[in-house]
XYZ file of C-alpha atoms in Angstrom:
632
model
C 29.730 -6.020 23.231
C 30.159 -3.707 26.463
C 32.833 -5.322 27.387
C 35.005 -4.651 24.073
C 34.568 -1.006 23.297
C 33.864 1.514 26.310
C 31.506 3.614 23.730
C 29.156 0.705 24.750
C 29.136 2.089 28.512
C 26.091 2.851 30.090
C 25.457 6.642 28.385
C 29.443 6.629 28.207
C 32.053 8.314 29.966
C 32.659 12.152 29.203
C 34.082 12.077 25.384
C 37.660 12.720 24.702
C 38.327 16.153 22.854
C 41.716 16.574 20.814
C 44.082 19.058 22.862
C 46.952 18.536 21.179
C 46.720 19.606 18.054
C 46.507 22.855 16.334
C 42.915 22.526 15.411
C 39.870 20.838 17.234
C 37.014 19.488 15.610
C 33.776 20.676 16.865
C 30.417 19.680 16.823
C 28.511 21.887 14.312
C 25.005 22.140 15.234
C 22.406 21.094 17.715
C 19.789 19.284 16.715
C 17.229 20.866 18.872
C 16.392 23.291 16.544
C 15.283 21.341 13.806
C 11.371 20.832 13.306
C 9.907 19.870 16.326
C 7.232 16.743 14.875
C 7.188 13.095 13.345
C 5.107 11.840 10.956
C 3.653 8.411 10.663
C 5.211 7.854 6.654
C 8.486 8.049 8.060
C 12.118 5.633 7.834
C 10.955 4.780 11.402
C 7.660 2.935 10.696
C 4.733 2.447 13.096
C 4.881 -0.456 15.468
C 3.149 -3.307 13.222
C 0.584 -3.524 16.087
C -0.628 -0.288 15.432
C 0.510 0.335 11.407
C -2.874 1.106 9.720
C -1.525 1.522 5.856
C -2.623 3.998 3.704
C -0.735 3.014 0.142
C 1.759 1.278 -0.549
C 4.704 1.754 2.195
C 7.765 3.814 0.898
C 10.561 4.959 3.443
C 10.738 8.654 3.777
C 13.955 10.313 4.596
C 13.425 14.205 5.191
C 14.948 15.828 8.026
C 11.716 15.734 9.960
C 11.266 12.128 9.921
C 14.021 11.678 12.308
C 13.567 14.582 14.935
C 11.266 12.521 17.422
C 13.905 9.996 17.858
C 17.052 12.770 17.830
C 15.027 14.429 20.229
C 14.350 10.993 22.719
C 18.339 10.727 22.261
C 18.994 14.437 23.391
C 19.187 13.861 26.953
C 20.711 10.991 29.324
C 17.459 8.660 29.605
C 18.189 4.862 31.111
C 17.260 2.264 28.731
C 13.820 1.808 30.259
C 12.933 5.081 29.751
C 14.066 5.412 25.780
C 11.965 2.162 25.364
C 8.937 3.701 26.887
C 9.245 7.088 24.778
C 9.836 4.870 22.076
C 6.836 2.748 22.602
C 4.302 5.908 23.678
C 5.181 7.689 19.965
C 4.263 4.126 18.360
C 7.762 3.855 16.937
C 9.617 0.450 15.851
C 13.196 0.963 14.887
C 15.072 -1.224 12.116
C 18.053 -1.493 10.461
C 16.975 1.151 7.859
C 15.947 3.469 10.236
C 19.493 3.172 11.870
C 21.296 3.805 9.001
C 18.916 6.787 8.049
C 19.560 8.506 11.670
C 23.202 8.050 11.577
C 22.864 9.387 8.571
C 21.365 12.572 10.067
C 23.576 12.764 13.036
C 26.944 13.630 11.261
C 27.448 16.372 13.739
C 25.355 15.815 16.431
C 27.890 12.817 18.063
C 26.418 12.972 20.769
C 23.027 11.870 19.810
C 24.229 9.302 17.859
C 26.570 7.852 20.622
C 23.231 7.885 22.463
C 21.264 6.335 19.743
C 24.098 3.817 18.748
C 24.767 2.611 22.491
C 21.067 1.871 23.153
C 20.616 0.100 19.732
C 23.872 -2.205 20.702
C 22.592 -3.218 23.768
C 18.618 -3.521 22.914
C 18.576 -4.706 19.242
C 22.321 -5.455 18.185
C 21.295 -7.656 15.612
C 19.749 -4.027 13.544
C 23.587 -2.902 13.117
C 25.342 -4.379 10.207
C 29.088 -3.385 8.490
C 27.246 0.054 7.458
C 26.126 0.686 10.650
C 29.389 0.407 12.670
C 30.844 2.438 9.707
C 28.366 5.365 9.905
C 29.253 5.502 13.348
C 32.849 5.249 12.809
C 32.251 8.106 10.831
C 30.185 10.339 12.942
C 33.222 9.489 15.806
C 36.585 10.150 13.151
C 34.864 13.286 11.935
C 33.396 14.655 15.431
C 37.113 14.553 17.272
C 35.955 11.170 18.950
C 39.316 9.839 18.493
C 40.145 7.472 21.126
C 36.504 5.996 21.133
C 37.613 5.887 17.041
C 40.009 3.248 17.636
C 37.852 1.683 19.684
C 35.055 1.284 17.710
C 37.943 0.137 14.599
C 38.650 -2.865 17.391
C 35.407 -3.792 17.998
C 34.895 -3.908 13.866
C 38.122 -5.917 13.592
C 36.774 -8.441 15.965
C 33.253 -8.634 13.796
C 35.224 -9.210 10.491
C 33.932 -5.833 9.295
C 36.578 -3.658 7.136
C 36.345 0.327 6.775
C 34.238 1.169 4.152
C 36.674 3.232 1.496
C 34.533 6.390 1.817
C 34.326 6.349 5.807
C 38.412 6.188 5.377
C 38.814 9.294 3.417
C 36.176 11.606 5.027
C 38.145 10.724 8.537
C 41.326 11.236 7.091
C 40.587 14.300 5.433
C 39.836 15.739 9.247
C 42.678 14.100 10.635
C 44.978 16.034 8.329
C 43.169 19.249 8.932
C 43.839 18.729 12.932
C 47.171 18.152 12.516
C 47.206 14.457 14.026
C 49.959 13.118 12.032
C 49.945 9.939 14.184
C 46.362 8.942 13.629
C 46.365 9.324 9.790
C 49.405 7.128 9.394
C 47.868 4.720 11.505
C 44.210 4.923 9.465
C 46.511 4.624 6.597
C 48.390 1.803 7.949
C 44.926 -0.380 7.971
C 45.326 -0.630 4.538
C 48.622 0.024 3.177
C 50.177 -0.597 -0.178
C 51.850 -3.878 1.125
C 48.306 -5.197 1.306
C 46.583 -3.930 -1.914
C 49.704 -5.082 -3.573
C 49.211 -8.914 -1.994
C 45.447 -8.373 -2.976
C 46.001 -8.032 -6.663
C 48.321 -10.746 -6.266
C 46.067 -13.347 -4.762
C 43.150 -12.058 -7.382
C 45.315 -12.219 -10.492
C 46.934 -15.913 -9.212
C 43.326 -17.735 -8.403
C 41.973 -15.771 -12.030
C 44.154 -16.440 -14.364
C 45.021 -20.370 -13.101
C 42.860 -23.524 -12.893
C 42.917 -24.239 -9.017
C 45.376 -27.049 -8.122
C 48.614 -27.446 -5.657
C 50.440 -25.003 -7.221
C 47.829 -22.448 -7.368
C 47.931 -23.376 -3.436
C 51.431 -23.167 -2.802
C 52.116 -19.882 -5.148
C 49.267 -17.819 -2.510
C 51.568 -19.544 0.850
C 54.713 -18.131 -0.571
C 52.932 -14.946 -0.702
C 52.883 -14.827 3.265
C 49.863 -12.747 3.378
C 48.175 -11.798 6.499
C 44.747 -12.536 5.604
C 42.294 -10.269 6.985
C 38.140 -10.685 7.075
C 38.320 -7.318 4.840
C 41.358 -8.780 2.646
C 38.701 -11.909 2.215
C 36.017 -9.851 1.385
C 37.728 -8.133 -1.292
C 39.389 -11.217 -2.987
C 35.984 -12.345 -2.694
C 33.968 -9.453 -4.661
C 36.886 -9.178 -7.214
C 36.487 -12.808 -7.781
C 32.567 -12.147 -8.075
C 32.461 -12.744 -12.250
C 33.718 -16.539 -11.423
C 31.814 -17.657 -8.172
C 33.435 -21.160 -8.623
C 36.907 -19.998 -8.168
C 35.604 -17.692 -5.396
C 34.249 -20.478 -3.859
C 36.990 -22.554 -3.928
C 39.203 -20.227 -2.537
C 36.985 -19.222 0.352
C 37.054 -23.124 0.893
C 40.840 -23.636 0.726
C 41.522 -20.762 3.239
C 39.547 -22.645 5.795
C 40.371 -25.986 5.349
C 44.155 -25.427 5.189
C 43.850 -23.404 8.729
C 45.133 -19.952 6.718
C 42.140 -18.248 8.344
C 38.721 -18.434 9.778
C 35.771 -17.588 8.481
C 33.538 -14.872 10.146
C 30.268 -12.946 9.242
C 31.874 -10.640 6.658
C 33.469 -13.037 4.803
C 30.305 -15.628 4.633
C 28.027 -12.872 3.720
C 30.645 -12.082 1.019
C 30.907 -15.145 -0.555
C 26.870 -15.498 -0.460
C 26.478 -12.373 -2.277
C 28.917 -13.983 -4.680
C 27.172 -17.225 -5.258
C 23.572 -15.637 -5.038
C 22.552 -16.218 -8.803
C 21.193 -18.568 -11.267
C 24.262 -20.196 -12.183
C 25.451 -21.393 -8.551
C 21.790 -20.992 -6.277
C 22.471 -24.820 -4.989
C 25.945 -23.640 -4.014
C 24.340 -20.561 -2.346
C 22.083 -22.695 -0.138
C 24.549 -24.934 0.920
C 26.510 -22.143 2.069
C 23.985 -20.126 3.987
C 23.609 -23.107 5.636
C 26.760 -23.440 6.752
C 26.986 -19.524 7.759
C 24.012 -20.259 10.074
C 25.114 -23.583 11.282
C 28.333 -21.752 11.956
C 26.539 -19.063 14.038
C 26.599 -16.276 11.906
C 23.622 -14.414 10.752
C 22.492 -13.219 6.629
C 23.256 -9.306 6.877
C 20.582 -7.107 5.004
C 22.183 -6.092 2.702
C 23.003 -9.015 1.856
C 19.836 -10.355 1.447
C 18.496 -7.226 -0.565
C 21.042 -7.617 -3.337
C 20.647 -11.382 -3.427
C 16.593 -10.777 -3.379
C 16.937 -8.035 -5.939
C 19.099 -10.604 -8.586
C 16.654 -13.255 -7.724
C 13.828 -11.067 -9.210
C 15.461 -9.659 -12.434
C 15.649 -13.443 -12.968
C 12.651 -14.358 -12.435
C 13.614 -17.064 -9.751
C 10.467 -16.699 -7.650
C 10.659 -19.726 -5.643
C 14.248 -18.955 -4.784
C 13.524 -15.544 -3.517
C 10.619 -16.988 -1.456
C 12.817 -19.340 -0.065
C 15.523 -16.687 0.810
C 12.772 -14.579 2.560
C 11.845 -17.724 4.594
C 15.561 -17.866 5.637
C 16.077 -14.267 6.437
C 12.890 -14.664 8.532
C 13.972 -17.604 10.148
C 17.030 -15.335 11.793
C 18.074 -12.256 13.562
C 18.040 -9.766 10.769
C 14.734 -10.152 9.679
C 13.715 -8.033 6.512
C 11.109 -5.011 6.788
C 7.042 -5.588 6.450
C 7.225 -3.662 3.631
C 9.553 -6.984 2.199
C 6.920 -9.427 2.631
C 4.648 -6.702 0.355
C 6.916 -6.523 -2.315
C 7.092 -10.296 -2.648
C 3.586 -11.075 -2.235
C 2.793 -8.516 -5.238
C 5.542 -10.206 -7.485
C 4.314 -13.742 -6.917
C 0.726 -12.858 -7.773
C 2.024 -10.983 -11.382
C 4.265 -13.977 -12.024
C 3.768 -15.948 -15.133
C 0.850 -18.346 -13.128
C -0.267 -17.884 -9.847
C 1.654 -20.226 -7.680
C -0.879 -19.923 -4.050
C 1.665 -22.021 -2.601
C 4.501 -19.370 -2.713
C 1.759 -16.881 -1.842
C 0.746 -19.080 1.025
C 4.334 -19.333 2.455
C 5.127 -15.898 2.550
C 1.565 -14.969 4.658
C 2.751 -17.773 6.827
C 6.225 -16.634 7.512
C 5.469 -12.836 8.008
C 2.536 -13.670 10.362
C 4.288 -16.328 12.195
C 6.726 -14.006 13.048
C 3.885 -11.716 15.168
C 3.584 -9.241 11.966
C -0.085 -8.565 10.802
C -1.337 -8.195 7.304
C -2.301 -4.998 6.754
C -5.300 -3.482 5.006
C -2.447 -1.769 2.655
C -0.471 -5.010 2.050
C -4.067 -6.473 0.783
C -4.553 -3.222 -1.356
C -0.941 -3.677 -2.824
C -1.439 -7.294 -4.020
C -4.954 -6.733 -5.253
C -3.869 -4.083 -7.568
C -0.641 -6.020 -8.460
C -3.262 -9.084 -9.390
C -5.544 -6.603 -11.210
C -2.560 -5.150 -13.167
C -2.222 -8.690 -14.676
C -5.377 -9.256 -15.357
C -6.283 -11.970 -12.606
C -9.001 -10.015 -10.376
C -10.962 -13.209 -10.536
C -8.408 -14.436 -8.703
C -9.110 -11.850 -5.391
C -10.606 -14.150 -3.566
C -8.020 -17.054 -3.455
C -5.491 -14.620 -1.970
C -8.125 -12.744 0.408
C -8.885 -16.075 1.527
C -5.319 -17.122 2.380
C -4.767 -13.959 3.908
C -7.744 -14.340 6.318
C -6.888 -17.252 6.951
C -3.931 -15.921 9.256
C -5.780 -13.441 10.441
C -6.063 -10.726 8.265
C -9.591 -8.903 8.651
C -10.363 -6.614 6.204
C -11.855 -2.739 7.384
C -15.370 -1.443 6.014
C -13.683 0.688 3.477
C -11.508 -2.119 2.464
C -14.731 -4.066 2.179
C -16.477 -1.734 0.188
C -14.031 -1.417 -2.415
C -13.241 -4.884 -2.630
C -17.443 -5.802 -3.360
C -17.793 -2.366 -5.757
C -14.855 -4.278 -7.755
C -15.515 -7.398 -8.022
C -19.139 -6.761 -8.861
C -18.692 -3.523 -11.359
C -16.009 -5.630 -13.420
C -18.128 -8.745 -13.928
C -17.037 -10.572 -11.577
C -20.694 -11.562 -10.161
C -20.046 -14.660 -8.217
C -16.737 -13.404 -6.954
C -18.512 -11.003 -5.206
C -20.998 -12.766 -4.197
C -18.708 -15.087 -2.668
C -16.341 -12.340 -1.198
C -19.783 -10.941 1.119
C -20.901 -14.700 1.991
C -17.583 -15.230 3.179
C -17.848 -12.309 5.398
C -20.913 -13.546 6.474
C -19.393 -16.918 7.484
C -17.042 -15.628 9.478
C -19.404 -14.253 11.804
C -18.839 -10.483 11.200
C -21.833 -9.428 8.810
C -21.366 -6.737 5.360
C -22.767 -3.377 6.583
C -24.997 -1.261 5.008
C -22.653 -0.144 2.256
C -20.783 -3.019 1.610
C -24.289 -4.155 0.353
C -25.045 -0.723 -1.355
C -20.960 -0.555 -3.421
C -21.925 -4.317 -4.058
C -25.702 -3.201 -5.640
C -23.526 -0.403 -7.492
C -21.005 -2.479 -9.260
C -23.360 -4.581 -10.660
C -25.271 -1.898 -11.598
C -22.221 -0.271 -13.402
C -22.052 -3.806 -14.712
C -24.969 -3.967 -16.364
C -26.089 -7.066 -14.601
C -29.072 -5.587 -13.625
C -30.568 -9.285 -12.343
C -27.655 -9.818 -10.259
C -28.323 -5.815 -8.821
C -31.741 -6.451 -8.208
C -31.254 -9.940 -6.322
C -28.161 -8.085 -4.246
C -30.759 -5.727 -3.595
C -33.297 -7.954 -2.395
C -30.376 -9.631 -0.017
C -29.596 -6.553 1.477
C -33.329 -5.476 2.010
C -33.772 -9.175 3.854
C -30.792 -8.349 6.280
C -30.323 -4.813 6.665
C -34.181 -3.745 6.259
C -35.149 -0.950 3.756
C -34.595 1.750 6.554
C -31.727 3.081 4.850
C -31.995 1.791 1.363
C -33.022 4.547 -0.562
C -30.011 5.644 -1.797
C -29.237 2.068 -2.985
C -32.815 1.536 -4.986
C -32.077 4.909 -5.953
C -29.013 3.790 -7.812
C -31.009 0.500 -9.315
C -33.754 2.536 -10.532
C -31.461 5.073 -12.378
C -29.829 1.614 -14.187
C -32.687 0.081 -15.274
C -33.971 3.427 -16.702
C -30.785 3.842 -18.210
C -31.107 0.579 -20.045
C -34.894 1.465 -21.151
C -36.278 -0.904 -18.918
C -38.345 2.111 -17.323
C -41.265 -0.610 -17.254
C -39.248 -3.425 -15.543
C -38.095 -0.597 -12.539
C -41.658 0.032 -12.072
C -42.618 -3.147 -11.422
C -40.196 -3.595 -9.050
C -40.433 -0.352 -7.131
C -44.148 -1.667 -7.040
C -43.381 -5.065 -5.347
C -40.653 -4.020 -3.365
C -43.249 -1.160 -1.860
C -46.096 -3.928 -1.588
C -44.184 -6.829 -0.065
C -41.207 -4.876 2.117
C -43.023 -1.222 2.646
C -39.703 0.547 0.491
C -40.415 4.078 0.645
C -38.199 5.273 -2.300
C -37.396 8.926 -2.446
C -38.872 11.624 -3.982
C -35.831 11.530 -6.859
C -36.409 8.261 -7.479
C -40.523 8.442 -8.426
C -39.489 11.489 -10.606
C -36.781 9.949 -12.644
C -38.987 7.044 -12.799
C -42.355 8.990 -13.957
C -39.809 10.877 -16.566
C -38.452 7.572 -18.040
C -41.520 5.760 -18.188
C -43.360 8.662 -20.337
C -40.346 8.478 -22.502
C -40.307 4.237 -22.851
C -44.108 4.559 -23.294
C -45.479 3.364 -19.660
C -47.603 5.887 -19.493
C -50.478 3.704 -17.370
C -47.205 2.506 -15.004
C -46.298 6.392 -14.737
C -50.227 7.327 -13.964
C -49.773 4.208 -11.133
C -46.674 5.812 -9.647
C -48.424 9.481 -8.974
C -50.969 7.263 -6.811
C -47.841 5.900 -4.796
C -46.541 9.439 -4.717
C -49.319 10.774 -3.073
C -49.455 7.975 -0.612
C -45.872 8.633 0.741
C -46.800 12.309 1.007
C -44.761 13.614 -1.893
C -46.791 15.976 -3.920
C -47.291 14.263 -7.241
C -44.593 14.530 -9.728
C -46.759 16.643 -12.905
C -44.504 17.943 -15.256
C -43.369 15.478 -17.916
C -46.957 14.392 -17.962
C -48.022 18.028 -19.709
C -45.255 18.015 -22.014
C -46.024 14.260 -22.451
C -49.692 14.619 -23.186
C -49.495 17.789 -25.533
C -47.422 15.944 -28.066
C -48.754 13.031 -28.192
C -51.848 12.414 -25.582
C -55.003 12.321 -26.191
C -57.953 13.791 -24.523
C -59.080 10.315 -22.953
C -55.258 10.219 -21.571
C -55.551 13.838 -20.276
C -58.789 13.027 -18.247
C -56.685 9.955 -16.790
C -53.620 11.942 -15.594
C -55.905 14.618 -14.192
C -57.873 11.745 -12.032
C -54.223 9.755 -11.277
C -53.016 13.201 -9.694
C -55.161 13.420 -7.018
C -57.058 12.169 -4.474
C -59.992 13.899 -5.499
C -62.483 13.309 -8.499
C -60.478 16.089 -10.172
C -57.830 18.688 -9.733
C -58.191 22.443 -9.613
C -59.412 24.219 -12.437
C -55.657 25.946 -12.581
C -55.156 22.361 -13.567
C -57.356 21.900 -16.318
C -56.208 25.244 -17.896
C -52.424 24.690 -18.156
C -53.461 21.063 -19.752
C -55.637 23.237 -22.661
C -52.753 25.888 -22.983
C -50.062 22.855 -23.511
C -52.592 21.390 -26.051
C -53.106 24.870 -27.679
C -49.283 25.681 -27.339
C -48.349 22.504 -29.536
C -51.307 23.622 -32.032
C -53.004 20.595 -31.119
C -56.553 22.570 -30.947
C -58.371 19.608 -31.815
C -56.999 17.626 -29.106
C -57.822 20.292 -26.942
C -61.766 20.140 -28.049
C -61.750 16.594 -27.469
C -60.366 16.675 -24.121
C -62.858 19.988 -23.755
C -65.892 17.657 -24.511
C -64.581 15.355 -21.754
C -64.416 17.310 -18.785
C -66.718 18.169 -16.544
C -69.360 20.409 -17.231
C -68.486 23.000 -14.359
C -65.078 23.106 -16.266
C -66.862 23.331 -19.468
C -68.872 26.285 -18.281
C -66.167 27.754 -16.389
C -65.456 31.225 -17.473
C -61.858 31.065 -17.776
C -61.861 28.264 -19.461
C -64.720 29.899 -22.082
C -62.375 33.159 -22.698
C -58.991 30.964 -23.279
C -61.000 29.112 -26.132
C -62.387 32.533 -27.253
C -59.110 33.619 -27.543
C -57.430 30.468 -29.010
C -60.096 30.270 -31.887
C -60.169 34.474 -32.072
C -56.186 33.878 -33.142
C -57.296 30.620 -35.039
C -60.006 33.477 -37.515
C -57.308 35.742 -37.702
C -54.477 33.368 -38.818
C -56.894 31.989 -41.653
C -57.760 35.097 -43.142
C -54.279 36.433 -43.286
C -53.758 33.646 -44.751
C -56.768 33.598 -47.622
C -55.684 36.979 -48.055
C-alpha cells in the first residue's frame, strides 16, 4: 500500500497546502486542548486480555473517549513506539474505533493522517470503504489536495467509490477555495452520462426477463463499468436478488468487468436474506476463494437481517465465517449472538457451543460481563434452570468466574427454587479444584432461605461448616435462624442451634440468641428459651431477659417465674432487684394472685425482704382503696 499512495510513507512528507487560489482551507483547531483522559468504557475497548466487563458493553462516542489515542498520534513517533504506548494504556483499536476517531478529527488532519497511516501499515484489514471515505473527507476539507487525489486512486484500485456525502462536502470546500479544476475533476468522477448509463442498465435488467436480448442491450450501451457503478446497480436491484445475481455473474463471465471486494460485498448484502440464503453462502464462499474479505458493514447488515427473520443457525454460521477472515467481529458481537441463541424458542446448545468455541478459538477470553449478559437473557425467557448448561460450556472453553459472579449465581439459583442446580454449580466449582469461598456458601444458604427451602439451607450450612469451619459462620447462621423463626419454626431452629453448639462448637451471635429467645416465647417454646439463656451465659453473653418478663407477666405462672430466675444465673437465684422486677410485672398486668403465688415459692430471704414487703403492702393498699371506691 505504501507504494500506491504517498500518504502511507513513513510519517508522510510535508503536506501540500493550497497556494494558487484565493482562499486557503486551514486546520480549525488543535487536539491538544481536548479533555486529557481516556476511559475504559470507550470506543477503543481494552485489550481482551485485560478487559473486565461491568455491564453489557456499549461503545461510547464522547470526546474524552478518543483523547488518549489522539494524543499518541499527535507527535511523530515510529511504529514500535506507537504500539508500545497503545499496549501500555491497554488500548485495542478495531474497525468501529477507526471510524469514530476519524469522525472526531475533521479539523485535525495531521493527527488523522498519522493515525490512518499507522492502521494501514499494522492492521489494514480494519480499513473498510467507510474508513477510506472518512479519511478522504479529512484530506479534502483540510486542503491536502494532492493526497486527496492519491487516496482516490488507491480507493479506485480497491474498488471503493466516493460516498455521496463525502463528495458533497469536499465539493463545497473546493468551490469555496476557487479550485475550479479540482471541482470539475471531482464532478467528473461520476458525471451525468454515467448516471444516465446507470439508470438505463437498471431499467433494462429490472423490466425484462434475462435473455440474450438483455445482454445485447447492455453491451450496446458501451458502459465503462467501474466498481462503484456495479455496486450502485446491485443496490438498485436489491428487491430482486435473482436478477441482481444474474447481472453480477454475467459481467464477469462475459469479461466486461472483473469483480473486486467492493462488488462482492455489495452482492452479498443483496443476497443475505431468507429467500436467497443458499445463493448467499455460495457467493461468500466464492468471494473468499477469490481472495476478498467480507466487510464489517456487510456482516452487520446481514446479521441484523438474519435476526429479524429468526434465522439463528444462519446467523451463527455467518459469525463463524466472519471470524475465519481478517475482519473479525468485535467481542460485543459474540455476546449479542450468545444472548440471542439462549433466548430463542428452544435452547440450542450446539449453536451456543459453536459461538463460544469460535470466539475463544480466536484468542478471546469469556468474561464475567459476557456470562452475566447471557444469564440475564436466559432468565428473561424463564430458563434460569438452564444456567448450568451454558456455564459448563463456557467453563469448558476456559472461563473461570470471579468470586463476585459465583456468589450471584449461587444466590440466584437457590433463591429461585432451583436447589439442585445451585448445588450442581457449587459441586462443579469444587470439581474444578477451585473451592467455593465463604461468601459463596453464604449466598447459597441465603438463597435457600429466601426461597423457603429450610432443609436445603440447613444442609448447605452444615456443608459449609464442614469445609470452611465455624469461625466465620455467624452471619450465615443468623440468616438461617431468622428464616426458621419467620416460618414459625423457632423450636426447630433451637434444636439446630443446640446441635451445632454441642457438635461443632458453633458460637452464635448475641443477635441470634436474642431473636431466638423472643420467637421461642411467642411460639410456645418457653422451656427451650430457658435453655438458650444457659448457652448465652456459656458464650459470655449477658442473658437476654426482657422478653421473659413480658411473657411471664401476661401468661406465665409462679412456677414458670421461678424456673426463669434460676435459668438466668449460674447462682441459685439472681439479685433481689430481679425478683422485684418480676413482682412489678405481675402487678402491672393486674395479676395479683399470680404475684402472690410467685411470692410463696420464693426463698425466705426474698419473702421477708423489706422492699418486697413494702411493694406488696403498697399494692394491697391500692387494691383496698380501689375496692372501697367501687363499693361506695
